Amino acid sequence: MIHARLLSGCLLLLASVSASAWEYTLVAPDKPVQNWSISSDRLGLRDGLAFAVGVHRLSGGRQEGSVLIEIDTGAMQLTVVATRGMNVLRAQAGTLRLGWDSPVREVVNPAFVNLESRNGLGWLEGFNELVARAGFEWVGHPGMDRGQLLTLHGRASYLPASQVVLTIDEQPPHRISLKGVLHEEAFKQANFRIDTELVTHAGATGFTLHDRLTNQGAHTAEYQVLYHSNFGPPLLGEGSRFAAPVREVSPFDARARQELGEWQAYRAPTPGYGETVYNLYPWGDDQGRSLAVLHDHSAHQGVALAFNVRELPVFTLWKHTDAKAQGYVTGLEPGTSFSYNRSQQRALGLVPRIEAGGTRDFTLDYRLLATAAEVRQALEQVEGIRHGRPTKMREAPLAQEP
C-alpha cells in the first residue's frame, strides 16, 4: 500500500513494505530533491536506540546540485553521495574517523568533471571519498585499449543515482538500508545496471556495501570493478601497518619494487614522495572470505575490511604518503582487477565477462576498530584465514606500463 507523507516540507513516497518497516523514496526521476530528515524520535521509537537520516542538496561552486544522504546510527555518522555513484564520503565514530583530507574540498557534481581531461585523469578532479567505486566497464590507469581511450577508473564514481530508497526496520536494532540504482549505458557499448545497497543499524560502528551488476545487453560483455577504500589520519601515520592473509605480493612498477621489503609499513608525510602501489592476491577461508586490516602505530585503533575472494579475487594496496597538502592517504582496494590499464590485464586473466542477462554480486563489510582489543581480534582473524600459508614475494611487476 502506497501513501504520501509530508515531512519537513518535502513530499516523499512512503510505502509500507511490511508491518515492521518504513520505506521512503528519496530520489526518483522528475522528483526534485529537497532537504529532509527523519529520526527515531519522530518515528515514535522509544527503545533507547536513537538514529537519524537526512538528505541535503548542496549549492555553490562545483558542488552545486550534489546530494548528500547522512546517516547517524547514534554511534557513527556516515555520508553517502547520491550524485556520485552512491559513494561513501566519510564515516566517523567519536574521535575515530574513516576517510582522508583530499585537496579536493568540495563534493563535486559530475556535471563539472570531464573524465577525459588531463590525459584521462579527470577522475581525480572530484576524488575525495572514503569509498569510491571504480568500474564497471573498466578500471585502471588511463590509456588506449582496442582503439578506445579508457579514462582513469571508469565512470561509476560519476554516475548519479536515478533512484534512492531508504528503508528503516521498526524492530530493534532498526536496520537501515539505503538502496541506489546506477546506469552505465551507451549505444553499442555497455548496458549495465548497478543496484547498490548500504546497510547499517542503530548503534552500529560499521556498515556493509552490497552491489549487484546486471548486464542488460544482448551480448556477453567485459566488466571490471575495484573498491577504492581510502584512509588518512588518525589511522594513517608513521608506523601504521597493513595486514592481510596474502598469497602473493608484487610491486606495481619499478618504483614500488625499490620498497618491496616494507610494503606493509607506512611513512610519515614525506614531501615529494608520490606513491607506491602493490598487487596482492589474498587468501580466503573455506567460504572465500578474506580480511584486510589497517591500524595505527600503537595498534590501538584501526579499520577492518572484509570481502570475498570469489567475488573480488585481487587487492591493490595504494600508499600515497606525500605531504599532507598533496593528500596523505592509503587505499585498500579489493577488486576483480588491478590498476593497470585494461589492455594489460587480459593476459593476467583479470578482465572477467558477464553473460547477457547475467548478474554479479559484490559484498564488502567495513568495521571500525576503536580499541586495542578490537585491533588484536581482527589481526587474529587475519592469521586464522592465513592458516600458516606462506606469502610469495614476486620482485617483478606483473605488467609494464606503456
Coordinates of C-alpha atoms in Angstrom, one line a residue:
M1 CA 0.0 0.0 0.0
I2 CA 1.5 3.4 -1.0
H3 CA 0.9 6.6 0.9
A4 CA 2.2 10.1 0.6
R5 CA 3.6 11.8 3.7
L6 CA 4.8 15.5 4.0
L7 CA 7.9 15.7 6.2
S8 CA 10.0 18.9 6.6
G9 CA 8.2 20.4 3.6
C10 CA 9.3 17.5 1.4
L11 CA 6.7 15.2 -0.2
L12 CA 8.1 11.6 -0.2
L13 CA 6.6 8.4 -1.4
L14 CA 6.0 6.2 1.7
A15 CA 5.4 2.5 1.2
S16 CA 4.6 0.1 4.0
V17 CA 6.9 -2.7 2.8
S18 CA 5.9 -4.8 5.8
A19 CA 4.2 -4.4 9.1
S20 CA 7.5 -3.6 10.7
A21 CA 9.3 -1.2 8.2
W22 CA 9.1 2.2 6.7
E23 CA 10.2 3.0 3.2
Y24 CA 11.0 6.4 1.7
T25 CA 11.9 7.2 -1.9
L26 CA 14.5 9.9 -1.6
V27 CA 15.5 10.3 -5.2
A28 CA 13.4 9.4 -8.3
P29 CA 13.1 10.6 -11.9
D30 CA 11.4 14.0 -12.2
K31 CA 11.3 14.4 -8.4
P32 CA 13.1 17.5 -7.0
V33 CA 15.4 16.7 -4.1
Q34 CA 14.9 18.9 -1.1
N35 CA 16.4 19.0 2.4
W36 CA 14.6 16.4 4.6
S37 CA 15.2 14.4 7.7
I38 CA 13.7 11.6 9.8
S39 CA 14.7 10.2 13.2
S40 CA 13.8 7.5 15.7
D41 CA 12.2 10.2 17.8
R42 CA 10.0 11.4 15.0
L43 CA 9.0 7.8 14.3
G44 CA 7.9 7.5 17.9
L45 CA 10.5 4.8 18.8
R46 CA 11.4 4.8 22.5
D47 CA 13.6 1.8 22.9
G48 CA 16.8 3.8 23.6
L49 CA 18.3 3.1 20.1
A50 CA 18.5 6.6 18.6
F51 CA 19.2 7.2 14.9
A52 CA 18.6 9.8 12.2
V53 CA 18.8 10.1 8.4
G54 CA 18.9 13.4 6.5
V55 CA 19.0 14.5 2.9
H56 CA 20.8 17.7 1.8
R57 CA 21.2 19.3 -1.6
L58 CA 24.4 21.4 -1.8
S59 CA 24.9 24.7 -3.5
G60 CA 27.8 26.9 -4.6
G61 CA 30.9 26.2 -6.6
R62 CA 31.4 22.9 -8.3
Q63 CA 29.2 21.1 -5.7
E64 CA 26.1 22.9 -6.9
G65 CA 23.3 20.3 -7.0
S66 CA 25.2 17.5 -5.2
V67 CA 23.0 15.4 -3.0
L68 CA 24.2 14.0 0.3
I69 CA 22.5 11.5 2.5
E70 CA 23.7 11.5 6.1
I71 CA 23.0 8.6 8.4
D72 CA 23.6 8.8 12.2
T73 CA 23.4 5.5 13.9
G74 CA 23.8 7.1 17.3
A75 CA 27.3 5.7 17.4
M76 CA 28.6 6.6 13.9
Q77 CA 27.9 9.3 11.4
L78 CA 28.4 8.5 7.7
T79 CA 27.6 10.3 4.5
V80 CA 26.7 8.9 1.1
V81 CA 26.8 11.0 -2.1
A82 CA 23.8 10.1 -4.2
T83 CA 25.1 12.1 -7.2
R84 CA 28.5 10.4 -7.2
G85 CA 27.9 6.7 -7.6
M86 CA 26.4 6.2 -4.1
N87 CA 30.0 6.6 -2.9
V88 CA 30.6 6.8 0.9
L89 CA 32.1 10.2 1.5
R90 CA 33.2 9.8 5.1
A91 CA 32.4 8.0 8.4
Q92 CA 33.2 8.8 12.0
A93 CA 32.6 7.3 15.4
G94 CA 33.6 9.5 18.2
T95 CA 37.2 10.7 17.5
L96 CA 37.9 7.8 15.1
R97 CA 37.5 9.0 11.5
L98 CA 37.3 6.9 8.4
G99 CA 38.3 9.0 5.4
W100 CA 41.0 11.4 4.4
D101 CA 41.8 15.0 3.6
S102 CA 41.9 15.4 -0.1
P103 CA 43.0 18.7 -1.8
V104 CA 39.5 18.4 -3.4
R105 CA 37.4 20.0 -0.7
E106 CA 34.0 20.3 -2.5
V107 CA 31.7 17.4 -3.2
V108 CA 32.0 17.9 -6.9
N109 CA 28.9 17.4 -9.1
P110 CA 29.7 15.1 -12.0
A111 CA 28.4 17.8 -14.4
F112 CA 31.5 19.8 -13.7
V113 CA 34.0 17.0 -14.4
N114 CA 35.4 15.9 -17.8
L115 CA 36.8 12.4 -17.3
E116 CA 38.9 12.8 -20.4
S117 CA 40.7 15.9 -19.2
R118 CA 44.3 15.8 -18.0
N119 CA 45.0 13.0 -20.5
G120 CA 42.3 10.8 -19.0
L121 CA 42.9 11.7 -15.3
G122 CA 39.8 13.9 -14.9
W123 CA 38.5 11.4 -12.3
L124 CA 40.9 13.0 -9.9
E125 CA 39.1 16.3 -10.0
G126 CA 36.4 15.1 -7.7
F127 CA 38.3 12.3 -5.8
N128 CA 37.9 12.8 -2.0
E129 CA 35.7 9.9 -0.8
L130 CA 36.2 7.2 1.8
V131 CA 34.8 4.6 -0.6
A132 CA 34.9 5.4 -4.4
R133 CA 33.5 2.8 -6.8
A134 CA 35.7 2.2 -9.8
G135 CA 34.3 0.4 -12.9
F136 CA 32.1 -1.1 -14.1
E137 CA 33.0 -1.2 -17.8
W138 CA 36.7 -0.8 -16.9
V139 CA 39.1 0.2 -14.1
G140 CA 42.8 1.2 -14.1
H141 CA 45.2 3.7 -15.5
P142 CA 44.1 5.8 -18.5
G143 CA 45.2 4.7 -21.9
M144 CA 44.2 3.2 -25.2
D145 CA 42.5 -0.2 -25.4
R146 CA 41.4 -1.6 -28.8
G147 CA 41.2 1.9 -30.2
Q148 CA 39.3 3.4 -27.3
L149 CA 40.5 5.9 -24.7
L150 CA 39.9 4.5 -21.3
T151 CA 39.9 7.1 -18.6
L152 CA 41.1 6.6 -15.0
H153 CA 39.0 4.0 -13.1
G154 CA 35.9 4.2 -15.3
R155 CA 32.6 6.1 -14.8
A156 CA 31.0 4.5 -11.8
S157 CA 32.0 7.3 -9.3
Y158 CA 30.5 9.9 -11.6
L159 CA 27.1 8.2 -12.2
P160 CA 24.3 10.0 -10.4
A161 CA 21.8 7.6 -8.8
S162 CA 18.5 7.6 -10.7
Q163 CA 16.6 6.3 -7.7
V164 CA 17.4 6.1 -4.0
V165 CA 15.2 4.3 -1.4
L166 CA 15.6 4.4 2.3
T167 CA 14.2 1.5 4.4
I168 CA 14.1 1.5 8.2
D169 CA 13.1 -1.5 10.3
E170 CA 10.7 -0.7 13.1
Q171 CA 12.0 -3.5 15.3
P172 CA 15.4 -3.3 17.1
P173 CA 18.2 -3.0 16.1
H174 CA 16.4 -0.9 13.4
R175 CA 18.2 -2.0 10.3
I176 CA 18.8 1.0 8.0
S177 CA 19.1 0.2 4.3
L178 CA 19.9 2.7 1.6
K179 CA 19.4 1.4 -2.0
G180 CA 20.5 3.2 -5.1
V181 CA 20.2 2.4 -8.8
L182 CA 23.0 3.4 -11.3
H183 CA 23.0 3.1 -15.0
E184 CA 26.2 2.8 -17.2
E185 CA 24.8 2.7 -20.7
A186 CA 25.9 3.7 -24.2
F187 CA 24.6 2.9 -27.6
K188 CA 26.5 -0.2 -28.9
Q189 CA 28.6 -0.2 -25.8
A190 CA 28.0 -1.2 -22.1
N191 CA 24.4 -1.7 -21.0
F192 CA 24.9 -2.1 -17.2
R193 CA 22.6 -1.6 -14.3
I194 CA 24.2 -1.4 -10.8
D195 CA 22.0 -1.9 -7.8
T196 CA 23.8 -0.6 -4.7
E197 CA 22.9 -1.0 -1.1
L198 CA 24.4 0.3 2.1
V199 CA 23.3 -1.4 5.3
T200 CA 23.8 -0.4 8.9
H201 CA 21.7 -0.2 12.1
A202 CA 21.1 1.8 15.2
G203 CA 24.2 1.7 17.5
A204 CA 26.5 0.3 14.7
T205 CA 30.1 1.4 14.1
G206 CA 30.3 -0.2 10.7
F207 CA 28.5 -0.7 7.5
T208 CA 28.1 -3.2 4.7
L209 CA 28.0 -2.4 0.9
H210 CA 26.3 -4.8 -1.5
D211 CA 26.4 -4.2 -5.2
R212 CA 24.7 -6.2 -8.0
L213 CA 25.9 -5.7 -11.5
T214 CA 23.4 -6.7 -14.3
N215 CA 24.2 -6.9 -17.9
Q216 CA 21.1 -5.6 -19.6
G217 CA 22.5 -6.0 -23.1
A218 CA 22.0 -8.8 -25.6
H219 CA 25.7 -9.9 -25.7
T220 CA 28.3 -11.1 -23.2
A221 CA 30.4 -8.1 -22.1
E222 CA 33.6 -7.4 -20.3
Y223 CA 33.5 -5.8 -16.9
Q224 CA 35.8 -4.7 -14.1
V225 CA 35.3 -3.4 -10.6
L226 CA 37.5 -2.0 -7.8
Y227 CA 36.5 -0.5 -4.5
H228 CA 38.9 2.4 -3.7
S229 CA 38.7 2.5 0.1
N230 CA 40.8 5.4 1.4
F231 CA 42.1 6.3 4.8
G232 CA 44.2 9.1 6.3
P233 CA 45.0 10.2 9.9
P234 CA 44.4 9.2 12.6
L235 CA 44.7 5.6 11.3
L236 CA 47.4 6.5 8.8
G237 CA 50.7 7.8 10.2
E238 CA 54.4 6.9 10.6
G239 CA 54.5 3.3 11.9
S240 CA 51.0 2.4 10.8
R241 CA 50.7 -1.1 9.5
F242 CA 48.6 -3.1 6.9
A243 CA 47.8 -6.7 7.5
A244 CA 46.0 -9.3 5.3
P245 CA 46.3 -13.0 4.5
V246 CA 48.3 -12.6 1.2
R247 CA 49.2 -15.5 -1.1
E248 CA 51.4 -13.3 -3.4
V249 CA 52.6 -9.7 -3.4
S250 CA 54.3 -7.9 -6.2
P251 CA 55.2 -4.3 -7.0
F252 CA 53.0 -2.4 -9.4
D253 CA 56.1 -0.8 -11.1
A254 CA 59.8 -0.3 -10.8
R255 CA 59.4 2.4 -8.1
A256 CA 57.4 0.1 -5.8
R257 CA 60.0 -2.6 -6.3
Q258 CA 62.6 -0.5 -4.5
E259 CA 60.5 -0.6 -1.3
L260 CA 59.1 -4.1 -1.6
G261 CA 60.6 -5.1 1.7
E262 CA 58.5 -2.6 3.6
W263 CA 55.2 -3.0 1.6
Q264 CA 53.1 -3.3 4.8
A265 CA 54.6 -0.3 6.6
Y266 CA 53.9 3.4 6.3
R267 CA 56.0 6.6 6.4
A268 CA 55.2 10.0 7.9
P269 CA 54.1 12.6 5.4
T270 CA 57.0 13.0 3.0
P271 CA 57.0 15.9 0.6
G272 CA 57.8 14.7 -2.9
Y273 CA 57.2 11.0 -2.1
G274 CA 54.4 10.5 -4.5
E275 CA 53.1 6.9 -4.3
T276 CA 53.9 3.3 -4.3
V277 CA 51.4 0.6 -5.3
Y278 CA 51.4 -3.2 -4.6
N279 CA 49.4 -6.0 -6.3
L280 CA 48.1 -8.6 -3.8
Y281 CA 46.4 -12.0 -4.3
P282 CA 44.7 -12.6 -0.9
W283 CA 44.0 -16.0 0.7
G284 CA 40.4 -16.7 1.6
D285 CA 38.9 -19.2 4.1
D286 CA 36.8 -22.3 3.0
Q287 CA 34.0 -19.9 2.1
G288 CA 36.3 -17.5 0.2
R289 CA 36.1 -14.8 3.0
S290 CA 39.1 -12.6 3.5
L291 CA 40.0 -9.7 5.7
A292 CA 42.3 -6.6 5.4
V293 CA 43.3 -4.5 8.4
L294 CA 44.8 -1.1 8.7
H295 CA 45.9 0.1 12.2
D296 CA 47.8 3.0 13.7
H297 CA 51.4 2.7 15.0
S298 CA 50.3 1.6 18.5
A299 CA 47.7 -0.8 17.2
H300 CA 45.1 0.9 19.4
Q301 CA 42.6 1.7 16.6
G302 CA 42.0 0.7 13.1
V303 CA 39.6 -0.5 10.4
A304 CA 38.8 -4.0 9.1
L305 CA 37.6 -4.5 5.6
A306 CA 36.0 -7.9 4.8
F307 CA 35.3 -9.2 1.3
N308 CA 35.1 -12.5 -0.6
V309 CA 37.9 -13.6 -3.0
R310 CA 35.3 -15.5 -5.1
E311 CA 33.8 -12.1 -6.0
L312 CA 36.9 -9.9 -5.6
P313 CA 39.9 -12.1 -6.2
V314 CA 42.7 -9.4 -6.1
F315 CA 43.6 -6.5 -3.9
T316 CA 45.5 -3.2 -4.6
L317 CA 47.4 -1.5 -1.8
W318 CA 48.0 2.2 -2.7
K319 CA 50.4 4.2 -0.5
H320 CA 50.3 7.9 -1.2
T321 CA 52.4 9.1 1.8
D322 CA 53.2 12.5 0.3
A323 CA 52.9 15.9 2.0
K324 CA 49.6 16.5 3.8
A325 CA 48.7 19.2 1.4
Q326 CA 49.0 16.8 -1.5
G327 CA 46.7 14.2 0.1
Y328 CA 48.3 11.9 2.7
V329 CA 46.3 8.7 2.2
T330 CA 46.4 5.0 1.6
G331 CA 43.9 3.0 -0.4
L332 CA 42.7 -0.6 0.4
E333 CA 41.2 -1.7 -2.8
P334 CA 39.6 -5.2 -3.3
G335 CA 38.7 -5.8 -6.9
T336 CA 38.3 -8.1 -9.9
S337 CA 41.3 -6.4 -11.4
F338 CA 44.5 -4.4 -10.6
S339 CA 45.1 -0.8 -11.5
Y340 CA 46.8 -1.4 -14.8
N341 CA 45.1 -0.3 -18.0
R342 CA 42.5 -2.9 -19.1
S343 CA 44.6 -3.7 -22.2
Q344 CA 47.3 -5.1 -19.9
Q345 CA 45.0 -7.2 -17.7
R346 CA 43.5 -9.6 -20.2
A347 CA 46.7 -11.6 -20.2
L348 CA 46.5 -11.7 -16.4
G349 CA 43.0 -13.2 -16.5
L350 CA 41.7 -10.1 -14.8
V351 CA 39.1 -8.9 -17.3
P352 CA 36.1 -11.1 -16.5
R353 CA 33.0 -11.4 -18.7
I354 CA 29.3 -11.3 -17.8
E355 CA 26.7 -13.0 -20.0
A356 CA 23.6 -11.3 -21.4
G357 CA 21.1 -11.0 -18.6
G358 CA 23.7 -12.2 -16.1
T359 CA 24.4 -10.7 -12.6
R360 CA 27.4 -10.5 -10.4
D361 CA 27.3 -9.6 -6.7
F362 CA 30.0 -7.9 -4.6
T363 CA 29.8 -7.5 -0.8
L364 CA 32.2 -5.6 1.5
D365 CA 32.0 -5.0 5.2
Y366 CA 33.7 -2.0 6.9
R367 CA 34.2 -2.2 10.7
L368 CA 35.7 0.4 12.9
L369 CA 38.2 -0.9 15.4
A370 CA 38.0 1.5 18.3
T371 CA 40.2 -0.3 20.9
A372 CA 43.4 -2.3 21.1
A373 CA 41.4 -5.4 21.9
E374 CA 39.3 -5.0 18.7
V375 CA 42.5 -4.5 16.6
R376 CA 44.1 -7.6 18.2
Q377 CA 41.0 -9.6 17.5
A378 CA 40.9 -8.5 13.8
L379 CA 44.6 -9.4 13.4
E380 CA 43.9 -12.8 14.9
Q381 CA 41.2 -13.3 12.3
V382 CA 43.7 -12.4 9.6
E383 CA 46.1 -15.1 10.9
G384 CA 43.2 -17.5 11.1
I385 CA 42.4 -17.1 7.4
R386 CA 46.1 -17.3 6.6
H387 CA 46.3 -20.6 8.5
G388 CA 50.0 -20.8 8.2
R389 CA 50.1 -20.5 4.5
P390 CA 53.1 -18.5 3.1
T391 CA 53.3 -15.3 1.2
K392 CA 55.2 -15.4 -2.1
M393 CA 57.2 -12.2 -2.8
R394 CA 57.4 -11.6 -6.5
E395 CA 60.0 -8.9 -7.3
A396 CA 59.0 -8.2 -10.9
P397 CA 55.8 -6.2 -11.7
L398 CA 53.0 -8.2 -13.3
A399 CA 52.8 -5.8 -16.2
Q400 CA 54.9 -3.0 -17.6
E401 CA 53.4 0.5 -18.0
P402 CA 53.4 1.5 -21.7

